PDB file of C-alpha atoms and ligand atoms in Angstrom:
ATOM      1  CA  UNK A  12       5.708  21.224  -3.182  1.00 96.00           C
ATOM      2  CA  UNK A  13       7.871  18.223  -1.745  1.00 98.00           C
ATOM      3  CA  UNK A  14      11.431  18.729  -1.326  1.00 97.00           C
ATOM      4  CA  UNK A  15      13.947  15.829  -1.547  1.00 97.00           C
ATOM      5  CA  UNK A  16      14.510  16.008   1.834  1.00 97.00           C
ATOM      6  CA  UNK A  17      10.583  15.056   2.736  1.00 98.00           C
ATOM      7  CA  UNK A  18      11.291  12.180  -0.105  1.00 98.00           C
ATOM      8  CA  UNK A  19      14.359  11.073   1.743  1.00 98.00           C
ATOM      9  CA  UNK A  20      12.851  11.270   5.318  1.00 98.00           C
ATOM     10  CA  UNK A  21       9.341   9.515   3.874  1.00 98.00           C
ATOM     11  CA  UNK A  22      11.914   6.974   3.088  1.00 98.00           C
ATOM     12  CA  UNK A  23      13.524   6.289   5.728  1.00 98.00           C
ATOM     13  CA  UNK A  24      10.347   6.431   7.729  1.00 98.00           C
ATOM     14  CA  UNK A  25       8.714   3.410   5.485  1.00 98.00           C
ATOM     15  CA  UNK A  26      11.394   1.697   6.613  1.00 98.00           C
ATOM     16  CA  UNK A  27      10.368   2.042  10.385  1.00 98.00           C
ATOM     17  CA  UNK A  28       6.922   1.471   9.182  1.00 98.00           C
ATOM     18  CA  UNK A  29       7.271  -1.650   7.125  1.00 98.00           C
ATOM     19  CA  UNK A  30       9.495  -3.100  10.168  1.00 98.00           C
ATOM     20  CA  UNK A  31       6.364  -2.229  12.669  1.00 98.00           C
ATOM     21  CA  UNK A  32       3.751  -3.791  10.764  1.00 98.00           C
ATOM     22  CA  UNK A  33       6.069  -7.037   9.359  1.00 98.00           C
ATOM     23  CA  UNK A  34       4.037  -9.255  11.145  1.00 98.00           C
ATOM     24  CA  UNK A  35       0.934  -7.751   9.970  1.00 98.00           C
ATOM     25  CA  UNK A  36       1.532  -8.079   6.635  1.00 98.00           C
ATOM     26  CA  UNK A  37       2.779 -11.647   6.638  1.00 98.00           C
ATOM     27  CA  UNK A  38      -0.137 -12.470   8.883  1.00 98.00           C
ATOM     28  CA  UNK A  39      -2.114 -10.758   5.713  1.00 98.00           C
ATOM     29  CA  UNK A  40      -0.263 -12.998   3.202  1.00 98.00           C
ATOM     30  CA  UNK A  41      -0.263 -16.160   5.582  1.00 98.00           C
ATOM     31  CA  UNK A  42      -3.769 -16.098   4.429  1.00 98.00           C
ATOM     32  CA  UNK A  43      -3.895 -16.208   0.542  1.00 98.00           C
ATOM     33  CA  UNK A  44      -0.308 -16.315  -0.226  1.00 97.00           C
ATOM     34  CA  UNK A  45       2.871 -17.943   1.348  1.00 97.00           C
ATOM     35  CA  UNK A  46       3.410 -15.556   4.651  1.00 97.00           C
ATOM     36  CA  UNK A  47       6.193 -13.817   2.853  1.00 97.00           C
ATOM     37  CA  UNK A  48       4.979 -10.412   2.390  1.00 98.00           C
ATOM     38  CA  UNK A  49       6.271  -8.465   5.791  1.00 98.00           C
ATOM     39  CA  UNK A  50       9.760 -10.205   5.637  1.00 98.00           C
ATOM     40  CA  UNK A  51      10.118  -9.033   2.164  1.00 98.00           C
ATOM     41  CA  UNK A  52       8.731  -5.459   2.367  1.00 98.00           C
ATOM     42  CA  UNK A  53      10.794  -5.043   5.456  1.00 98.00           C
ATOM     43  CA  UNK A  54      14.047  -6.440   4.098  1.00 98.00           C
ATOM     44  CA  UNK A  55      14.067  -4.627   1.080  1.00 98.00           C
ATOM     45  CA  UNK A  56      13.315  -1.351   3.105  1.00 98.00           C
ATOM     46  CA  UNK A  57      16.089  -1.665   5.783  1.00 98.00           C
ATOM     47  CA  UNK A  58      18.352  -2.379   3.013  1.00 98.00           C
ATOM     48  CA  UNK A  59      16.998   0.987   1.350  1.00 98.00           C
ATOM     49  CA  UNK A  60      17.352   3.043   4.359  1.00 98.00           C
ATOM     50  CA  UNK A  61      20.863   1.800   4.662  1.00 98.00           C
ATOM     51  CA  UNK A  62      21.692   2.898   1.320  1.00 97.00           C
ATOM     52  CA  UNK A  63      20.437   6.416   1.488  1.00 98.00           C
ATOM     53  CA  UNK A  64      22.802   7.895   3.176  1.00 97.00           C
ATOM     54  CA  UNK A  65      24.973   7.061   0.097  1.00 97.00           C
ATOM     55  CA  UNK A  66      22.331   8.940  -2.156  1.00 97.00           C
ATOM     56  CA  UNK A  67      21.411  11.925  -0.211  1.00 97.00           C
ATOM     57  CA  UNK A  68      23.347  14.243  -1.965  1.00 97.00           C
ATOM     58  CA  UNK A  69      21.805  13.485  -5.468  1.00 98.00           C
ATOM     59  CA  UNK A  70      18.570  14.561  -6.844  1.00 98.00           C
ATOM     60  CA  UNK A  71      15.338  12.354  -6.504  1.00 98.00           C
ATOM     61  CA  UNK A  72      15.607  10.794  -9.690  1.00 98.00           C
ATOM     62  CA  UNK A  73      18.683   9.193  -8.212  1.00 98.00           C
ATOM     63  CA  UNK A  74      17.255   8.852  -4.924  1.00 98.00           C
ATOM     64  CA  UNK A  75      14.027   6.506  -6.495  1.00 98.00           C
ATOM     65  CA  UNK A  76      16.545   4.618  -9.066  1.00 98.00           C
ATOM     66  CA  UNK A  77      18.886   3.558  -6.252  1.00 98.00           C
ATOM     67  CA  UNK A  78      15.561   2.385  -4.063  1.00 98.00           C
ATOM     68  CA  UNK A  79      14.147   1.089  -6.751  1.00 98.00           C
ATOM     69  CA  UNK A  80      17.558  -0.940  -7.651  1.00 98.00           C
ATOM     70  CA  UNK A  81      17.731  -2.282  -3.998  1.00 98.00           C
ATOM     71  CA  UNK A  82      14.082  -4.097  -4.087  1.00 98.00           C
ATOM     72  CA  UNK A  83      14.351  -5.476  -6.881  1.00 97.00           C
ATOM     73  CA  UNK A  84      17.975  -6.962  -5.814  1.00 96.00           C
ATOM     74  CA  UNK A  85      16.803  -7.564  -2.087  1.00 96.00           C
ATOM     75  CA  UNK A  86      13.286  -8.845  -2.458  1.00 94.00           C
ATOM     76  CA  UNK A  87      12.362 -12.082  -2.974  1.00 83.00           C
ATOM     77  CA  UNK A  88       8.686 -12.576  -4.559  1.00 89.00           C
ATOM     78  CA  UNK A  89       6.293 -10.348  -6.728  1.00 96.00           C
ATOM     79  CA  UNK A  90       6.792  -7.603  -4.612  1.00 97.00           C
ATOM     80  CA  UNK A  91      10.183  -6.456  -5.112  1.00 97.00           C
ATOM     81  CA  UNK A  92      10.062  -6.504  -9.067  1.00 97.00           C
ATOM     82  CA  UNK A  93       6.915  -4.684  -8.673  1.00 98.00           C
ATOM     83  CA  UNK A  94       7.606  -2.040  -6.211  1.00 98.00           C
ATOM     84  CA  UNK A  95      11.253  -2.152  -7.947  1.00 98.00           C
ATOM     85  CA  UNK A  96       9.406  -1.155 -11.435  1.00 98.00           C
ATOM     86  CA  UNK A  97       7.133   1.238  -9.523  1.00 98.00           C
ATOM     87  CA  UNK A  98      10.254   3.746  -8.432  1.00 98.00           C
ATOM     88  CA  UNK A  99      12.107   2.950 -11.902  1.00 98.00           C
ATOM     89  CA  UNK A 100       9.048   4.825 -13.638  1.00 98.00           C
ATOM     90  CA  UNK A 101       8.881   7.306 -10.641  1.00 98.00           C
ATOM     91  CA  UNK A 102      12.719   8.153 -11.044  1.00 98.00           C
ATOM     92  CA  UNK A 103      12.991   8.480 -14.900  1.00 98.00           C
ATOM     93  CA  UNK A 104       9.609  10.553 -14.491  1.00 98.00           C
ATOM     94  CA  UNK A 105      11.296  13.024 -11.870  1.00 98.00           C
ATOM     95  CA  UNK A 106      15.042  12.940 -13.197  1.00 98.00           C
ATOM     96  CA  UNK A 107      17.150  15.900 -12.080  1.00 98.00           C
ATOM     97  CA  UNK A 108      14.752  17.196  -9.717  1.00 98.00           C
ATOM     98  CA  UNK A 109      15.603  18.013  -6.117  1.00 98.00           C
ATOM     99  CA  UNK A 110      11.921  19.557  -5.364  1.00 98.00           C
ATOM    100  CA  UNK A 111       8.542  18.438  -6.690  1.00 98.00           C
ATOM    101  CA  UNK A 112       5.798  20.728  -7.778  1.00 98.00           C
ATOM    102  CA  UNK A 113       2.418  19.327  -6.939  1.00 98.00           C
ATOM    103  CA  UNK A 114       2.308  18.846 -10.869  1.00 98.00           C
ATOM    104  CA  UNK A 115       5.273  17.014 -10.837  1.00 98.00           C
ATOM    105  CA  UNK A 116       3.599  15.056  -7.865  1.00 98.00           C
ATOM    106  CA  UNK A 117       0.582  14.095 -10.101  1.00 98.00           C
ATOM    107  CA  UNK A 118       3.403  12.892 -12.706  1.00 98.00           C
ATOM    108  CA  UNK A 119       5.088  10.852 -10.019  1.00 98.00           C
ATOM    109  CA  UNK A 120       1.455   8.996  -8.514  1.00 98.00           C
ATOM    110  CA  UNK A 121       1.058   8.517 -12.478  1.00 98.00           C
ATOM    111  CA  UNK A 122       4.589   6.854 -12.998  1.00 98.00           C
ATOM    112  CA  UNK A 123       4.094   4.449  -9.332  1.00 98.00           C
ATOM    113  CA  UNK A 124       0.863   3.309 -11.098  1.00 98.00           C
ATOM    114  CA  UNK A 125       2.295   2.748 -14.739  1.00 98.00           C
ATOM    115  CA  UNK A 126       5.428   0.904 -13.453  1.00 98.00           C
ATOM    116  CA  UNK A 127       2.713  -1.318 -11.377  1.00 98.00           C
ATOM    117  CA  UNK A 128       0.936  -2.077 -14.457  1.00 98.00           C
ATOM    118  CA  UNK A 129       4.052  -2.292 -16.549  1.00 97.00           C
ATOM    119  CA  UNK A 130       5.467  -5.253 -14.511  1.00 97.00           C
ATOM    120  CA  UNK A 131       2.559  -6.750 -13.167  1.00 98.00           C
ATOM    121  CA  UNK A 132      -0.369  -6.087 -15.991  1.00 98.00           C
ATOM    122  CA  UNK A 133      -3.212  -5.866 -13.238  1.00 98.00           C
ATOM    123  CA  UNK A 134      -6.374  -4.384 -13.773  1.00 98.00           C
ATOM    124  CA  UNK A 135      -8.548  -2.190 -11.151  1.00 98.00           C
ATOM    125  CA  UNK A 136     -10.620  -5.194  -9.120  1.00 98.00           C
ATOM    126  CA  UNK A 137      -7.635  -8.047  -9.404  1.00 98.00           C
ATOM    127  CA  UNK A 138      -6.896  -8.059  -5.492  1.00 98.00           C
ATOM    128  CA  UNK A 139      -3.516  -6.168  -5.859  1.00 98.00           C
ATOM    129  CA  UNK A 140      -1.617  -3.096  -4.771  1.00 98.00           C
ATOM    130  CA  UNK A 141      -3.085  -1.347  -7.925  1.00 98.00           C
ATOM    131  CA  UNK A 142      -6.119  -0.839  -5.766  1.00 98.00           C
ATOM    132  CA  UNK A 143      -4.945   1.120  -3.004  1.00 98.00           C
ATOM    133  CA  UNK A 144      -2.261   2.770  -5.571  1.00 99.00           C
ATOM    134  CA  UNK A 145      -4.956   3.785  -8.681  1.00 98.00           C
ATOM    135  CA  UNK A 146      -7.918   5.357  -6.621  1.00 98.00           C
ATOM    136  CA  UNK A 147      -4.911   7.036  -4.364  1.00 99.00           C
ATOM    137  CA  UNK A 148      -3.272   8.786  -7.752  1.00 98.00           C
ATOM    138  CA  UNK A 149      -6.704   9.908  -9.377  1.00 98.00           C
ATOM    139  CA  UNK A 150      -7.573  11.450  -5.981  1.00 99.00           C
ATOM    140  CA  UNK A 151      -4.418  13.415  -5.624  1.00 98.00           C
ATOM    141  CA  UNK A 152      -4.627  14.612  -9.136  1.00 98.00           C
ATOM    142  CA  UNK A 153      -8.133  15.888  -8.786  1.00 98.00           C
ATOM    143  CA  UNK A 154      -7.462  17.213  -5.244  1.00 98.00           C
ATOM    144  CA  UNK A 155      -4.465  18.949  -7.272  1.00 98.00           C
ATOM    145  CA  UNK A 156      -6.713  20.114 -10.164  1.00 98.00           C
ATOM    146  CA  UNK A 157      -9.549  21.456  -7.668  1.00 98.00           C
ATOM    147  CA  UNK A 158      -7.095  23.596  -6.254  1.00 98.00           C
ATOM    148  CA  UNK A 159      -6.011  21.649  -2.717  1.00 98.00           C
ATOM    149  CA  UNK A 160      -2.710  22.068  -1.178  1.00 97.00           C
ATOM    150  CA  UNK A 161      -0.162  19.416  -1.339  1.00 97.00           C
ATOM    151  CA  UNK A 162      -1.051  18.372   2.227  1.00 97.00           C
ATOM    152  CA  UNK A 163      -4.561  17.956   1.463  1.00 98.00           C
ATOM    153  CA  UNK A 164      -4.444  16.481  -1.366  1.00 98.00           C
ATOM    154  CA  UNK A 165      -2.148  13.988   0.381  1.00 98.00           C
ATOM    155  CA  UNK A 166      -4.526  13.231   2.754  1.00 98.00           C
ATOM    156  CA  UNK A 167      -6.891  12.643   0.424  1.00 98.00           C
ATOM    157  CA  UNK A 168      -5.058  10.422  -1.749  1.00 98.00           C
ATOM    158  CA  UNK A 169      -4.177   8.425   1.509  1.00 99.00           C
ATOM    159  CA  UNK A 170      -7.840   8.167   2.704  1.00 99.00           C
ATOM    160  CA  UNK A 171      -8.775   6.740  -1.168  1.00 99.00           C
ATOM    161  CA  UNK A 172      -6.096   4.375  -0.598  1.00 99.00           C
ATOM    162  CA  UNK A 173      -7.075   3.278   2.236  1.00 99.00           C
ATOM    163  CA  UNK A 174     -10.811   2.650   0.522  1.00 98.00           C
ATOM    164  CA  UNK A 175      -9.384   0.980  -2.072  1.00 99.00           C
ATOM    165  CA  UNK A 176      -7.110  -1.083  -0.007  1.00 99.00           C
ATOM    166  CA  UNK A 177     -10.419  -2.419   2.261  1.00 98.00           C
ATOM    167  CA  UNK A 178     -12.126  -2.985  -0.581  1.00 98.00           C
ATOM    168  CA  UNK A 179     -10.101  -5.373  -1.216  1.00 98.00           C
ATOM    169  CA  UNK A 180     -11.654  -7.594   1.073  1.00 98.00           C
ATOM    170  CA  UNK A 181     -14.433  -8.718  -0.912  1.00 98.00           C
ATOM    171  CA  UNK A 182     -12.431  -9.791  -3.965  1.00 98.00           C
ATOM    172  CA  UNK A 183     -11.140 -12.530  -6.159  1.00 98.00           C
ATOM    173  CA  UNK A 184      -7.708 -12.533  -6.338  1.00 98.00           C
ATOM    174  CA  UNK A 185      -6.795 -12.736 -10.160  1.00 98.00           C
ATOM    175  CA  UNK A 186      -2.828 -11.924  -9.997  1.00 98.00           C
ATOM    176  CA  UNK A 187       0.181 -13.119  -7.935  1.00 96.00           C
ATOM    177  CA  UNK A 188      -0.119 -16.225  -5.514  1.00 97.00           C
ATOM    178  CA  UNK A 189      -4.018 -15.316  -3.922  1.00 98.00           C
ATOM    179  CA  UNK A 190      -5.820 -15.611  -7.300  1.00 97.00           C
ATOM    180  CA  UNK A 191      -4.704 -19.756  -7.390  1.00 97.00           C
ATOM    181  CA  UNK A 192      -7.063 -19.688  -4.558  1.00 97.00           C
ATOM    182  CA  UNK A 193      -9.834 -18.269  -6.753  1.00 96.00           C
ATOM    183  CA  UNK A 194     -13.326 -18.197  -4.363  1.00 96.00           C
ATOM    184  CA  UNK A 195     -11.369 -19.110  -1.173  1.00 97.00           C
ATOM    185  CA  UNK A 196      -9.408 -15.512  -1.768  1.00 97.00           C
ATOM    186  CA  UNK A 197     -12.705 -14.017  -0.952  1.00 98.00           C
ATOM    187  CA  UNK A 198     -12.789 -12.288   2.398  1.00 98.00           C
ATOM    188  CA  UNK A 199      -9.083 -11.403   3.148  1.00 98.00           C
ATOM    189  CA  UNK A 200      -7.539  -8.201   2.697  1.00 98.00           C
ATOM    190  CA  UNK A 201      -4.788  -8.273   0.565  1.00 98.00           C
ATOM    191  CA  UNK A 202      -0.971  -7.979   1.873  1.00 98.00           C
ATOM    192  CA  UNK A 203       0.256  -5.646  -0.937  1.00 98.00           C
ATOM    193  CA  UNK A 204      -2.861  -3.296  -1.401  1.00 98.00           C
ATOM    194  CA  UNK A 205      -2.018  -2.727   2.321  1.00 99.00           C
ATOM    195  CA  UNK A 206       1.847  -2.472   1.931  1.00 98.00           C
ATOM    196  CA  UNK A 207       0.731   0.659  -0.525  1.00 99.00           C
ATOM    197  CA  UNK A 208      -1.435   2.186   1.271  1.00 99.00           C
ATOM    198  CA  UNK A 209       1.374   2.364   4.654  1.00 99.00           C
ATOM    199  CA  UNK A 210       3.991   3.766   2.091  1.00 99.00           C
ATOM    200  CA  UNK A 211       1.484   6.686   0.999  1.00 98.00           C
ATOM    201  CA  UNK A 212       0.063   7.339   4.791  1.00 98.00           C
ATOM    202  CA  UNK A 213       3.989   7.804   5.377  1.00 98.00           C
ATOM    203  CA  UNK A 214       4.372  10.156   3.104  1.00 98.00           C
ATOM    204  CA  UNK A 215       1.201  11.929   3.841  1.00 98.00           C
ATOM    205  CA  UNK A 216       2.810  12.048   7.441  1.00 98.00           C
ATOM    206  CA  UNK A 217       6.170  13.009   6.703  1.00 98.00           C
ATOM    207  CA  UNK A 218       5.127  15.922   4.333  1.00 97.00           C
ATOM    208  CA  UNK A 219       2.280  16.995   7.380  1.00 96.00           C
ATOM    209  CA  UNK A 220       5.066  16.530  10.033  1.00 93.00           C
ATOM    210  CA  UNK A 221       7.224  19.427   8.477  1.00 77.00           C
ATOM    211  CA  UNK A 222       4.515  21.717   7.670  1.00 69.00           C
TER     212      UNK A 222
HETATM  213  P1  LIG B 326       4.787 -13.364  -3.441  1.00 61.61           P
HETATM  214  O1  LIG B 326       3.358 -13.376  -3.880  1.00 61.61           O
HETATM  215  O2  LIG B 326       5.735 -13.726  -4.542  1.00 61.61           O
HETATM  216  O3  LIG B 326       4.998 -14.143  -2.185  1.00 61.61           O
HETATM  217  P2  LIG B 326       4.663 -10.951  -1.863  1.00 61.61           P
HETATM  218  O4  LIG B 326       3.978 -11.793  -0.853  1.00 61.61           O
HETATM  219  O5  LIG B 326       5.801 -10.132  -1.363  1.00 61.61           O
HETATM  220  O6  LIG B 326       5.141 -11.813  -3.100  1.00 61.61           O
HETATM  221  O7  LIG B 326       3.606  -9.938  -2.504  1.00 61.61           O
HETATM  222  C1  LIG B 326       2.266 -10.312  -2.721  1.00 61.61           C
HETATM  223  C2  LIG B 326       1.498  -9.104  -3.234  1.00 61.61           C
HETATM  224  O8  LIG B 326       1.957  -8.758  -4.533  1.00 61.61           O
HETATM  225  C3  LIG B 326       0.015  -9.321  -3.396  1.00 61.61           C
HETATM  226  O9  LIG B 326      -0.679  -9.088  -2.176  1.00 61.61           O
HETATM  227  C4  LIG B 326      -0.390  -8.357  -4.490  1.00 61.61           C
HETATM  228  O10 LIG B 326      -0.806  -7.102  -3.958  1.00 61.61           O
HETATM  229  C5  LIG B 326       0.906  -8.126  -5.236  1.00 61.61           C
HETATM  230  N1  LIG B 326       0.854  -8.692  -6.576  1.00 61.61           N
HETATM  231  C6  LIG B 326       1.067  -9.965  -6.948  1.00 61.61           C
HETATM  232  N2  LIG B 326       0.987 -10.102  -8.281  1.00 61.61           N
HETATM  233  C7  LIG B 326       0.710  -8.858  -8.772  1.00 61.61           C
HETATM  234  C8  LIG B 326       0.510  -8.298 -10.084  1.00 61.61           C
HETATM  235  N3  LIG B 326       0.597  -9.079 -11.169  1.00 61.61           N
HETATM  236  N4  LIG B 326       0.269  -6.974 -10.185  1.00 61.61           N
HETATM  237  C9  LIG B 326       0.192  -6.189  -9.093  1.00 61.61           C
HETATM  238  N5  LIG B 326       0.386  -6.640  -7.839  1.00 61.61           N
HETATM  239  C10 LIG B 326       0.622  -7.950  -7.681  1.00 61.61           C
HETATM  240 MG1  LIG B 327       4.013 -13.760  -0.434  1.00 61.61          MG
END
């Protein structure tokens, strides 16, 4: 179970998270993209945080839609229509809910990676944030199905994401800016499978930090 006060704290922690590793991130684009990708996560997510305040007293459905409305206004670049379309699908998926089963957990992971692939039409293996998100949302389903607690099955999500995101490395870009470097992509992490994999570790913490 996740309440919509863990959603609204993992929030608002992703926001202190995305302003810590801003240079990190850009350093991470700087490489096969234009050095954009910490400004923009971190802009978009201070604007967030300052809007949920405004939000806290409506359910999560609410909560993602207004988050979801503020990256896509506030973030320049692929990112912010992408992550924007991943929390429309998460917030139309959990409308009217102010506590998530781990069922209705599984439902959310399967709406971030649907509104990925709905805006961005990446496969598995394209260098993208689809593969620290994908392997991250078929681990916590299984974890879910096998019988782990929400915690755990965090925690494992986070650890698959965190595979998927360093398995990056080896890849040709094929979406967004990297893949018009085609070979020369090869050997770089990339910025927005790691952007990903912070937001789930943050929620992995923030759920594990109240328990
Ligand atoms: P831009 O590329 O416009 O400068 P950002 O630097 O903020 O935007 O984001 C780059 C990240 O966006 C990439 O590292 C990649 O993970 C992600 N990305 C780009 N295009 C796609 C896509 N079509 N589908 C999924 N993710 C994508
Ligand atoms: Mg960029």
């Amino acid at each position: 179970m996740v309440s919509k006060e863990q959603i609204l704290q993992w929030l608002q922690a992703v926001a202190v998270v995305l302003e810590q590793n801003k240079d990190y991130l850009t350093e991470l684009d700087a490489a096969i993209g234009d050095a954009d990708h910490g400004i923009n996560m971190n802009r978009g997510f201070q604007k967030v945080a300052t809007q949920l305040p405004s939000v806290a007293d409506k359910d999560i459905g609410n909560i993602l839609k207004t988050v979801s409305m503020t990256l896509i206004s506030s973030v320049g670049g692929a990112s912010g229509p992408l992550y924007g379309t991943m929390f429309l699908r998460a917030s139309t998926a959990v409308a009217g809910k102010s506590e998530l089963t781990d069922e209705e957990m599984v439902t959310l992971f399967q709406a971030f990676v649907e509104g990925i692939v709905q805006r961005g039409k990446a496969n598995l293996g394209d260098k993208t944030m689809l593969d620290s998100l994908s392997p991250a949302a078929d681990t916590f389903e299984q974890a879910v199905v096998a019988g782990a607690s929400t915690l755990e099955a965090l925690q494992q999500a986070v650890a698959a994401a965190e595979e998927g995101m360093k398995q990056t490395i080896p890849l040709v870009a094929k979406k967004g800016r990297a893949s018009y470097l085609g070979d020369r992509s090869v050997g770089h992490q990339d910025p927005g499978a790691t952007s990903t994999y912070l937001i789930l570790k943050t929620l992995w913490e923030t759920v594990n930090s109240q328990s």
